[in-house]
Amino acid sequence: FSETPNIHPMARASLRAAATLRELAASQACGAAVVLRAGDHSFSRPRVLDMLGELSAARAARTTQSAVLMGTDGAEHGSLGSNMAKVARMDAAARAKHFQELANLMRSLGTLSDGGGWAPAVVALDGVLCGSAVGAALHAPFFVATERTRLCLPGPSHGCPPESLASHRLARLPHALGRYLALTGAALTGPECYALGLATHLCEAHALPQLADALGEGFSDGGEGGAAAGGEGERRLLWRVSRRLSDACVELPPLGGWGEEHALYYAPQVEAAFSRGSLPEVMRALEEGGTEWHQAALEVLREASPLALSLTFAQLRAAEETDCWAAAARAEAESCAAAAATADFRAGAGLLHRSKVELLQAVETEARRRHETRAVGEIARRAAARAAREEARGPPVPPAPPAWEHGSVEEVEDEAVARLVTPLF
């Protein structure tokens, strides 16, 4: 492809990756697994195009039994979805293409075939999952969560829609948890994702790399495999992949119940407040709740962008009305592209990206702490030195909160939301 200078660099990367995977898959025995890499923490447009090309090529080879989406080496502690600060700098056409390609990726991950062989996607992204990375996990037939998994959607607090492209799944969670997660940015842990049926498997993080090996050993099925089509063949393939994953996963120690750090601990309060028929009613229910949890949730909503909250609530309501998850993902993608032109989006996109990076850094720090091998005295010495440096610098100055276009959710006109929400029918 270096001899074709007129090809756009992103197209050249996709063609090169697809050609390489075709050659690889054609030489593999039936039942092979192809590993897709999510990129350097964010779902950039070139990486999304690469993943689409790689997944399509793997299925076209008809020898691939599964495709495993994992983090890139050095970026294994999370995937933050779109870099909204970059999206805010795009023109309208580029934004539309970016979100449309994300919707295409969700559809490809959520189906078993692109017209070639049958190869279900297995999402094994570790750590923090934000934005469209949440959609990738929730649409794939298999999602492997770990003790480090933190699934969160902090967009509305920073003037942006959640960008999960998974409103169809979120709208169907019990106890109105989908609304709670999308509006407040609260997180779900790996065990919570598993309990809610969002994750199909749980595995200790250190064992994730062995999943692709287990799936790549092939199935002795007498010549059936990636080419098996529909009906019983499809069910047999899904069962075999699920069984391989179950055998390869290292189970987490039992929790013994949800604690105050878990969203599910507050499920009754969440349902009582967030199942209301309108966003103002949700906020009034929180005002009347009277507990610290109600007050904390209310403060998050009061500080968030009223327009982004209203758009998110409308997206979830619309997703409740359709049985087609792909249509809901497409509509959400178009709404995200439209919302990126608003003043609230431009005001908060940079802070949203910074917030996601801070979440990622917290997971990385915890991972290093758990795997620390230095002597206790050395750890203490370094901690004391770090504390002294931080004290000398003084407390960090938080960035000024954005000034939102509307003062409250009551001030957001129905017409302003309708301009941003793409109809599903």
Tab-separated table of C-alpha atoms in Angstrom:
chain	number	residue	atom	x	y	z
A	1	PHE	CA	0.000	0.000	0.000
A	2	SER	CA	3.021	2.302	0.181
A	3	GLU	CA	2.887	2.395	-3.643
A	4	THR	CA	-0.573	4.012	-3.620
A	5	PRO	CA	0.019	7.593	-2.435
A	6	ASN	CA	-3.467	8.787	-3.458
A	7	ILE	CA	-5.180	6.637	-0.827
A	8	HIS	CA	-6.148	8.525	2.345
A	9	PRO	CA	-3.879	7.481	5.275
A	10	MET	CA	-6.824	6.176	7.327
A	11	ALA	CA	-8.090	4.126	4.384
A	12	ARG	CA	-4.576	2.801	3.756
A	13	ALA	CA	-4.287	1.686	7.397
A	14	SER	CA	-7.610	-0.122	7.218
A	15	LEU	CA	-6.730	-1.836	3.934
A	16	ARG	CA	-3.351	-2.933	5.266
A	17	ALA	CA	-4.855	-4.356	8.459
A	18	ALA	CA	-7.602	-6.132	6.542
A	19	ALA	CA	-5.176	-7.665	4.056
A	20	THR	CA	-2.919	-8.877	6.849
A	21	LEU	CA	-5.806	-10.484	8.687
A	22	ARG	CA	-7.078	-12.164	5.527
A	23	GLU	CA	-3.694	-13.782	5.021
A	24	LEU	CA	-3.511	-14.781	8.689
A	25	ALA	CA	-7.021	-16.164	8.881
A	26	ALA	CA	-6.659	-18.090	5.620
A	27	SER	CA	-3.677	-19.960	7.038
A	28	GLN	CA	-5.262	-20.818	10.396
A	29	ALA	CA	-7.082	-23.978	11.331
A	30	CYS	CA	-10.819	-23.915	11.839
A	31	GLY	CA	-11.801	-22.294	15.123
A	32	ALA	CA	-9.117	-19.600	15.325
A	33	ALA	CA	-9.599	-16.398	17.329
A	34	VAL	CA	-8.518	-12.991	16.032
A	35	VAL	CA	-7.475	-10.319	18.529
A	36	LEU	CA	-8.603	-6.750	17.864
A	37	ARG	CA	-6.848	-3.927	19.714
A	38	ALA	CA	-8.890	-0.977	20.968
A	39	GLY	CA	-6.067	1.537	20.571
A	40	ASP	CA	-4.464	4.052	22.881
A	41	HIS	CA	-7.307	4.581	25.380
A	42	SER	CA	-9.681	6.369	22.945
A	43	PHE	CA	-11.817	5.261	20.022
A	44	SER	CA	-10.239	7.493	17.393
A	45	ARG	CA	-11.641	7.435	13.873
A	46	PRO	CA	-8.598	5.633	12.364
A	47	ARG	CA	-8.775	2.942	15.066
A	48	VAL	CA	-12.524	2.494	14.592
A	49	LEU	CA	-11.989	2.051	10.853
A	50	ASP	CA	-9.216	-0.444	11.543
A	51	MET	CA	-11.408	-2.462	13.917
A	52	LEU	CA	-14.230	-2.533	11.376
A	53	GLY	CA	-11.871	-3.708	8.648
A	54	GLU	CA	-10.206	-6.309	10.853
A	55	LEU	CA	-13.495	-7.746	12.074
A	56	SER	CA	-14.940	-7.911	8.568
A	57	ALA	CA	-11.784	-9.575	7.223
A	58	ALA	CA	-11.717	-12.111	10.034
A	59	ARG	CA	-15.297	-13.130	9.293
A	60	ALA	CA	-14.760	-13.168	5.542
A	61	ALA	CA	-11.975	-15.732	5.998
A	62	ARG	CA	-14.594	-18.209	7.332
A	63	THR	CA	-11.983	-19.872	9.539
A	64	THR	CA	-12.330	-17.487	12.484
A	65	GLN	CA	-14.567	-18.630	15.307
A	66	SER	CA	-14.386	-15.489	17.444
A	67	ALA	CA	-12.917	-11.979	17.549
A	68	VAL	CA	-11.556	-10.728	20.880
A	69	LEU	CA	-11.420	-6.969	21.517
A	70	MET	CA	-8.702	-6.187	24.062
A	71	GLY	CA	-6.701	-3.203	25.222
A	72	THR	CA	-3.450	-2.285	23.545
A	73	ASP	CA	-0.242	-3.063	25.439
A	74	GLY	CA	0.486	-0.053	27.622
A	75	ALA	CA	-3.168	1.041	27.485
A	76	GLU	CA	-4.745	-1.951	29.170
A	77	HIS	CA	-6.339	-0.100	32.082
A	78	GLY	CA	-9.224	1.436	30.227
A	79	SER	CA	-10.866	2.705	27.075
A	80	LEU	CA	-12.387	6.157	27.226
A	81	GLY	CA	-14.532	6.202	24.109
A	82	SER	CA	-14.297	9.308	21.946
A	83	ASN	CA	-11.949	12.142	22.806
A	84	MET	CA	-14.673	14.779	23.018
A	85	ALA	CA	-12.148	17.615	23.080
A	86	LYS	CA	-11.091	16.565	19.569
A	87	VAL	CA	-14.693	16.031	18.489
A	88	ALA	CA	-15.512	19.601	19.554
A	89	ARG	CA	-12.867	20.872	17.108
A	90	MET	CA	-14.252	18.899	14.143
A	91	ASP	CA	-16.504	20.424	11.512
A	92	ALA	CA	-20.066	19.149	11.121
A	93	ALA	CA	-19.232	16.654	8.370
A	94	ALA	CA	-16.328	15.130	10.316
A	95	ARG	CA	-18.460	14.817	13.470
A	96	ALA	CA	-21.213	13.061	11.532
A	97	LYS	CA	-18.716	10.602	10.024
A	98	HIS	CA	-17.085	9.939	13.393
A	99	PHE	CA	-20.307	8.993	15.141
A	100	GLN	CA	-21.693	7.107	12.154
A	101	GLU	CA	-18.578	4.935	12.079
A	102	LEU	CA	-18.981	4.296	15.812
A	103	ALA	CA	-22.573	3.181	15.150
A	104	ASN	CA	-21.264	0.898	12.392
A	105	LEU	CA	-18.780	-0.598	14.845
A	106	MET	CA	-21.530	-1.236	17.401
A	107	ARG	CA	-23.635	-2.966	14.762
A	108	SER	CA	-20.686	-5.093	13.631
A	109	LEU	CA	-19.775	-6.105	17.184
A	110	GLY	CA	-23.396	-6.857	18.019
A	111	THR	CA	-23.996	-9.228	15.109
A	112	LEU	CA	-22.415	-12.595	14.422
A	113	SER	CA	-21.756	-12.137	10.727
A	114	ASP	CA	-21.031	-9.355	8.229
A	115	GLY	CA	-22.127	-11.544	5.352
A	116	GLY	CA	-19.150	-13.896	5.565
A	117	GLY	CA	-18.450	-16.476	8.238
A	118	TRP	CA	-19.858	-16.454	11.734
A	119	ALA	CA	-17.574	-15.015	14.425
A	120	PRO	CA	-19.057	-13.540	17.625
A	121	ALA	CA	-17.200	-10.682	19.276
A	122	VAL	CA	-15.765	-11.039	22.762
A	123	VAL	CA	-15.038	-7.715	24.495
A	124	ALA	CA	-12.343	-8.120	27.138
A	125	LEU	CA	-11.490	-4.477	27.821
A	126	ASP	CA	-10.183	-3.955	31.336
A	127	GLY	CA	-10.389	-0.988	33.697
A	128	VAL	CA	-12.396	2.172	33.021
A	129	LEU	CA	-14.904	2.008	30.169
A	130	CYS	CA	-16.464	5.320	29.140
A	131	GLY	CA	-18.588	6.505	26.251
A	132	SER	CA	-18.585	4.325	23.154
A	133	ALA	CA	-16.363	1.756	24.892
A	134	VAL	CA	-19.436	1.034	27.026
A	135	GLY	CA	-21.424	0.471	23.849
A	136	ALA	CA	-18.820	-1.930	22.507
A	137	ALA	CA	-19.011	-3.988	25.689
A	138	LEU	CA	-22.802	-3.995	25.949
A	139	HIS	CA	-23.532	-4.818	22.308
A	140	ALA	CA	-21.074	-7.691	21.907
A	141	PRO	CA	-22.425	-11.211	22.528
A	142	PHE	CA	-19.725	-11.676	25.185
A	143	PHE	CA	-18.337	-9.115	27.629
A	144	VAL	CA	-15.715	-10.224	30.157
A	145	ALA	CA	-15.509	-7.910	33.180
A	146	THR	CA	-12.827	-7.891	35.886
A	147	GLU	CA	-12.309	-6.623	39.415
A	148	ARG	CA	-10.929	-3.417	37.831
A	149	THR	CA	-13.929	-2.764	35.577
A	150	ARG	CA	-15.544	0.635	36.048
A	151	LEU	CA	-18.326	1.281	33.553
A	152	CYS	CA	-19.301	4.951	33.618
A	153	LEU	CA	-20.841	7.701	31.465
A	154	PRO	CA	-19.735	11.109	32.783
A	155	GLY	CA	-20.815	13.118	29.703
A	156	PRO	CA	-23.810	15.213	30.921
A	157	SER	CA	-21.840	16.623	33.849
A	158	HIS	CA	-19.593	18.201	31.218
A	159	GLY	CA	-22.142	19.335	28.665
A	160	CYS	CA	-21.921	16.237	26.473
A	161	PRO	CA	-24.276	13.316	25.828
A	162	PRO	CA	-23.172	9.957	27.298
A	163	GLU	CA	-22.073	8.731	23.826
A	164	SER	CA	-22.577	5.133	24.898
A	165	LEU	CA	-24.536	4.206	21.761
A	166	ALA	CA	-26.086	1.657	24.129
A	167	SER	CA	-29.236	3.502	25.187
A	168	HIS	CA	-31.289	0.456	24.175
A	169	ARG	CA	-29.521	-1.712	26.792
A	170	LEU	CA	-29.387	1.009	29.425
A	171	ALA	CA	-33.084	1.789	29.096
A	172	ARG	CA	-33.891	-1.827	29.933
A	173	LEU	CA	-31.876	-2.135	33.129
A	174	PRO	CA	-33.960	-2.769	36.255
A	175	HIS	CA	-34.599	-0.139	38.934
A	176	ALA	CA	-34.145	2.715	36.392
A	177	LEU	CA	-30.400	2.152	36.750
A	178	GLY	CA	-29.775	3.078	33.126
A	179	ARG	CA	-31.138	6.555	33.747
A	180	TYR	CA	-29.144	6.867	36.953
A	181	LEU	CA	-25.885	5.866	35.259
A	182	ALA	CA	-26.367	8.032	32.174
A	183	LEU	CA	-27.540	11.153	34.028
A	184	THR	CA	-25.179	11.143	37.014
A	185	GLY	CA	-22.053	9.408	35.679
A	186	ALA	CA	-22.177	6.849	38.502
A	187	ALA	CA	-20.072	3.743	37.859
A	188	LEU	CA	-20.764	0.030	37.808
A	189	THR	CA	-18.087	-2.425	38.916
A	190	GLY	CA	-17.377	-5.708	37.161
A	191	PRO	CA	-19.421	-7.813	39.595
A	192	GLU	CA	-22.335	-5.384	39.233
A	193	CYS	CA	-22.158	-5.655	35.439
A	194	TYR	CA	-22.256	-9.423	35.796
A	195	ALA	CA	-25.169	-9.357	38.243
A	196	LEU	CA	-27.163	-7.165	35.859
A	197	GLY	CA	-26.453	-9.388	32.874
A	198	LEU	CA	-24.346	-6.747	31.133
A	199	ALA	CA	-21.202	-8.859	31.476
A	200	THR	CA	-21.420	-12.500	30.465
A	201	HIS	CA	-18.265	-13.548	32.338
A	202	LEU	CA	-16.111	-12.409	35.263
A	203	CYS	CA	-12.365	-12.904	35.308
A	204	GLU	CA	-9.398	-11.704	37.339
A	205	ALA	CA	-7.614	-9.039	35.328
A	206	HIS	CA	-4.266	-10.839	35.218
A	207	ALA	CA	-5.878	-13.743	33.346
A	208	LEU	CA	-7.387	-11.713	30.479
A	209	PRO	CA	-4.479	-12.322	28.070
A	210	GLN	CA	-5.074	-16.072	28.194
A	211	LEU	CA	-8.641	-15.734	26.901
A	212	ALA	CA	-7.552	-15.233	23.306
A	213	ASP	CA	-5.270	-18.263	23.570
A	214	ALA	CA	-8.120	-20.392	24.899
A	215	LEU	CA	-10.436	-19.291	22.109
A	216	GLY	CA	-7.724	-19.684	19.494
A	217	GLU	CA	-7.062	-23.348	20.139
A	218	GLY	CA	-9.837	-24.312	17.725
A	219	PHE	CA	-12.882	-26.509	18.062
A	220	SER	CA	-12.848	-30.118	17.003
A	221	ASP	CA	-16.245	-29.932	15.357
A	222	GLY	CA	-15.707	-32.028	12.289
A	223	GLY	CA	-15.254	-29.152	9.893
A	224	GLU	CA	-17.975	-26.839	11.101
A	225	GLY	CA	-16.888	-23.553	12.576
A	226	GLY	CA	-16.829	-19.952	11.468
A	227	ALA	CA	-18.948	-20.819	8.422
A	228	ALA	CA	-21.791	-22.309	10.444
A	229	ALA	CA	-24.893	-20.352	9.533
A	230	GLY	CA	-27.949	-19.559	11.612
A	231	GLY	CA	-30.274	-21.622	13.751
A	232	GLU	CA	-28.674	-24.560	15.487
A	233	GLY	CA	-25.213	-23.803	14.112
A	234	GLU	CA	-25.328	-20.298	15.549
A	235	ARG	CA	-26.470	-21.521	18.965
A	236	ARG	CA	-23.789	-24.225	18.984
A	237	LEU	CA	-21.066	-21.689	18.164
A	238	LEU	CA	-22.204	-19.303	20.912
A	239	TRP	CA	-22.344	-22.133	23.435
A	240	ARG	CA	-18.826	-23.291	22.539
A	241	VAL	CA	-17.336	-19.803	22.814
A	242	SER	CA	-19.116	-19.254	26.131
A	243	ARG	CA	-17.842	-22.574	27.469
A	244	ARG	CA	-14.275	-21.775	26.447
A	245	LEU	CA	-14.493	-18.402	28.152
A	246	SER	CA	-15.907	-19.969	31.324
A	247	ASP	CA	-13.082	-22.502	31.411
A	248	ALA	CA	-10.401	-19.843	30.869
A	249	CYS	CA	-11.696	-17.196	33.292
A	250	VAL	CA	-10.224	-17.085	36.784
A	251	GLU	CA	-13.147	-16.449	39.112
A	252	LEU	CA	-13.173	-13.456	41.455
A	253	PRO	CA	-13.519	-13.993	45.201
A	254	PRO	CA	-17.179	-13.707	46.293
A	255	LEU	CA	-18.218	-10.257	47.513
A	256	GLY	CA	-20.784	-11.266	50.085
A	257	GLY	CA	-23.108	-8.403	49.226
A	258	TRP	CA	-23.119	-4.870	47.864
A	259	GLY	CA	-21.528	-2.084	49.867
A	260	GLU	CA	-22.054	1.662	49.845
A	261	GLU	CA	-19.474	1.955	47.055
A	262	HIS	CA	-21.781	0.041	44.694
A	263	ALA	CA	-24.628	1.545	42.676
A	264	LEU	CA	-26.715	-1.576	43.293
A	265	TYR	CA	-26.607	-0.900	47.041
A	266	TYR	CA	-28.910	2.057	46.339
A	267	ALA	CA	-31.205	0.255	43.869
A	268	PRO	CA	-34.446	0.967	45.794
A	269	GLN	CA	-33.645	4.681	46.104
A	270	VAL	CA	-32.569	4.835	42.451
A	271	GLU	CA	-35.825	3.280	41.292
A	272	ALA	CA	-37.971	5.533	43.458
A	273	ALA	CA	-36.344	8.699	42.118
A	274	PHE	CA	-35.194	7.981	38.564
A	275	SER	CA	-38.239	6.080	37.298
A	276	ARG	CA	-40.296	9.304	37.253
A	277	GLY	CA	-41.886	10.487	34.013
A	278	SER	CA	-39.835	13.643	33.505
A	279	LEU	CA	-36.477	15.080	34.459
A	280	PRO	CA	-37.942	17.810	36.722
A	281	GLU	CA	-39.895	15.095	38.532
A	282	VAL	CA	-36.676	13.132	39.053
A	283	MET	CA	-35.031	16.158	40.626
A	284	ARG	CA	-38.028	16.846	42.849
A	285	ALA	CA	-37.951	13.237	44.049
A	286	LEU	CA	-34.282	13.657	44.950
A	287	GLU	CA	-35.040	16.897	46.791
A	288	GLU	CA	-37.668	15.093	48.854
A	289	GLY	CA	-35.480	12.051	49.553
A	290	GLY	CA	-33.673	13.451	52.554
A	291	THR	CA	-30.627	11.145	52.678
A	292	GLU	CA	-26.988	11.884	51.873
A	293	TRP	CA	-27.289	9.772	48.740
A	294	HIS	CA	-30.278	11.790	47.498
A	295	GLN	CA	-28.452	15.048	48.176
A	296	ALA	CA	-25.287	13.883	46.395
A	297	ALA	CA	-27.219	12.746	43.316
A	298	LEU	CA	-29.163	15.997	43.266
A	299	GLU	CA	-25.988	18.075	43.421
A	300	VAL	CA	-24.548	16.170	40.459
A	301	LEU	CA	-27.652	16.912	38.392
A	302	ARG	CA	-27.753	20.569	39.444
A	303	GLU	CA	-24.151	21.094	38.364
A	304	ALA	CA	-24.546	19.250	35.048
A	305	SER	CA	-25.583	20.803	31.758
A	306	PRO	CA	-29.400	21.091	31.727
A	307	LEU	CA	-29.428	20.637	27.952
A	308	ALA	CA	-27.213	17.520	28.047
A	309	LEU	CA	-29.353	16.052	30.836
A	310	SER	CA	-32.537	16.732	28.875
A	311	LEU	CA	-31.083	15.198	25.715
A	312	THR	CA	-29.907	12.116	27.619
A	313	PHE	CA	-33.299	11.636	29.255
A	314	ALA	CA	-35.016	11.985	25.868
A	315	GLN	CA	-32.632	9.490	24.236
A	316	LEU	CA	-33.394	6.900	26.899
A	317	ARG	CA	-37.140	7.482	26.616
A	318	ALA	CA	-36.929	7.031	22.846
A	319	ALA	CA	-34.853	3.858	23.219
A	320	GLU	CA	-37.521	2.422	25.508
A	321	GLU	CA	-40.006	2.656	22.628
A	322	THR	CA	-38.126	0.533	20.084
A	323	ASP	CA	-37.206	-3.143	19.918
A	324	CYS	CA	-34.355	-2.495	17.449
A	325	TRP	CA	-31.069	-1.868	19.228
A	326	ALA	CA	-29.244	-1.029	15.987
A	327	ALA	CA	-31.773	1.714	15.186
A	328	ALA	CA	-31.375	3.104	18.707
A	329	ALA	CA	-27.581	3.147	18.325
A	330	ARG	CA	-27.848	4.922	14.957
A	331	ALA	CA	-30.251	7.509	16.375
A	332	GLU	CA	-28.008	8.099	19.380
A	333	ALA	CA	-24.992	8.558	17.105
A	334	GLU	CA	-26.834	11.194	15.072
A	335	SER	CA	-27.960	12.951	18.259
A	336	CYS	CA	-24.374	13.015	19.525
A	337	ALA	CA	-23.205	14.604	16.274
A	338	ALA	CA	-25.922	17.250	16.549
A	339	ALA	CA	-25.183	17.920	20.230
A	340	ALA	CA	-21.495	18.473	19.445
A	341	ALA	CA	-22.475	21.750	17.782
A	342	THR	CA	-24.018	23.183	20.969
A	343	ALA	CA	-22.395	25.771	23.195
A	344	ASP	CA	-22.601	23.447	26.215
A	345	PHE	CA	-20.676	20.721	24.383
A	346	ARG	CA	-17.917	23.122	23.362
A	347	ALA	CA	-17.733	24.531	26.890
A	348	GLY	CA	-17.353	21.156	28.628
A	349	ALA	CA	-15.693	18.783	26.155
A	350	GLY	CA	-12.160	19.535	27.322
A	351	LEU	CA	-13.104	19.047	30.979
A	352	LEU	CA	-14.853	15.787	30.108
A	353	HIS	CA	-11.699	14.412	28.530
A	354	ARG	CA	-9.671	15.473	31.560
A	355	SER	CA	-12.189	13.792	33.862
A	356	LYS	CA	-11.951	10.527	31.912
A	357	VAL	CA	-8.159	10.620	32.039
A	358	GLU	CA	-8.285	11.123	35.808
A	359	LEU	CA	-10.528	8.060	36.149
A	360	LEU	CA	-8.047	6.087	34.089
A	361	GLN	CA	-5.094	7.284	36.146
A	362	ALA	CA	-6.844	6.235	39.365
A	363	VAL	CA	-7.230	2.683	38.042
A	364	GLU	CA	-3.623	2.611	36.847
A	365	THR	CA	-2.404	3.821	40.252
A	366	GLU	CA	-4.416	1.152	42.047
A	367	ALA	CA	-3.062	-1.521	39.697
A	368	ARG	CA	0.514	-0.446	40.391
A	369	ARG	CA	-0.144	-0.437	44.122
A	370	ARG	CA	-1.462	-3.988	44.036
A	371	HIS	CA	1.505	-5.253	42.077
A	372	GLU	CA	4.128	-3.286	43.979
A	373	THR	CA	7.118	-5.459	44.886
A	374	ARG	CA	9.443	-2.952	46.534
A	375	ALA	CA	10.211	-3.239	50.225
A	376	VAL	CA	7.713	-1.677	52.609
A	377	GLY	CA	10.274	0.871	53.780
A	378	GLU	CA	10.954	2.002	50.225
A	379	ILE	CA	7.229	2.355	49.561
A	380	ALA	CA	6.821	4.490	52.679
A	381	ARG	CA	9.816	6.644	51.772
A	382	ARG	CA	8.504	7.362	48.296
A	383	ALA	CA	5.005	8.072	49.618
A	384	ALA	CA	6.408	10.583	52.124
A	385	ALA	CA	8.465	12.288	49.419
A	386	ARG	CA	5.438	12.509	47.155
A	387	ALA	CA	3.327	13.977	49.984
A	388	ALA	CA	6.016	16.593	50.691
A	389	ARG	CA	6.098	17.647	47.022
A	390	GLU	CA	2.326	17.939	46.901
A	391	GLU	CA	2.275	20.005	50.117
A	392	ALA	CA	4.917	22.347	48.716
A	393	ARG	CA	2.871	22.889	45.552
A	394	GLY	CA	-0.284	23.593	47.533
A	395	PRO	CA	-3.747	22.289	46.751
A	396	PRO	CA	-4.576	22.015	43.055
A	397	VAL	CA	-6.790	24.738	41.661
A	398	PRO	CA	-9.848	23.150	40.068
A	399	PRO	CA	-10.877	24.525	36.673
A	400	ALA	CA	-13.791	26.927	36.650
A	401	PRO	CA	-17.085	25.172	35.911
A	402	PRO	CA	-18.558	25.940	32.486
A	403	ALA	CA	-21.396	28.412	32.159
A	404	TRP	CA	-24.291	26.417	30.713
A	405	GLU	CA	-26.736	27.829	28.194
A	406	HIS	CA	-29.722	27.124	30.478
A	407	GLY	CA	-30.014	27.771	34.191
A	408	SER	CA	-32.082	24.665	34.984
A	409	VAL	CA	-33.767	21.715	33.295
A	410	GLU	CA	-37.077	23.586	33.518
A	411	GLU	CA	-35.640	26.280	31.254
A	412	VAL	CA	-34.764	23.840	28.454
A	413	GLU	CA	-37.370	24.188	25.714
A	414	ASP	CA	-38.889	21.052	24.207
A	415	GLU	CA	-37.978	22.412	20.770
A	416	ALA	CA	-34.294	22.637	21.717
A	417	VAL	CA	-34.280	18.955	22.683
A	418	ALA	CA	-36.336	17.906	19.662
A	419	ARG	CA	-33.731	19.487	17.348
A	420	LEU	CA	-31.092	17.173	18.808
A	421	VAL	CA	-32.991	13.894	19.208
A	422	THR	CA	-33.152	11.793	16.054
A	423	PRO	CA	-36.540	10.115	15.600
A	424	LEU	CA	-36.430	6.319	15.550
A	425	PHE	CA	-39.339	5.964	13.159
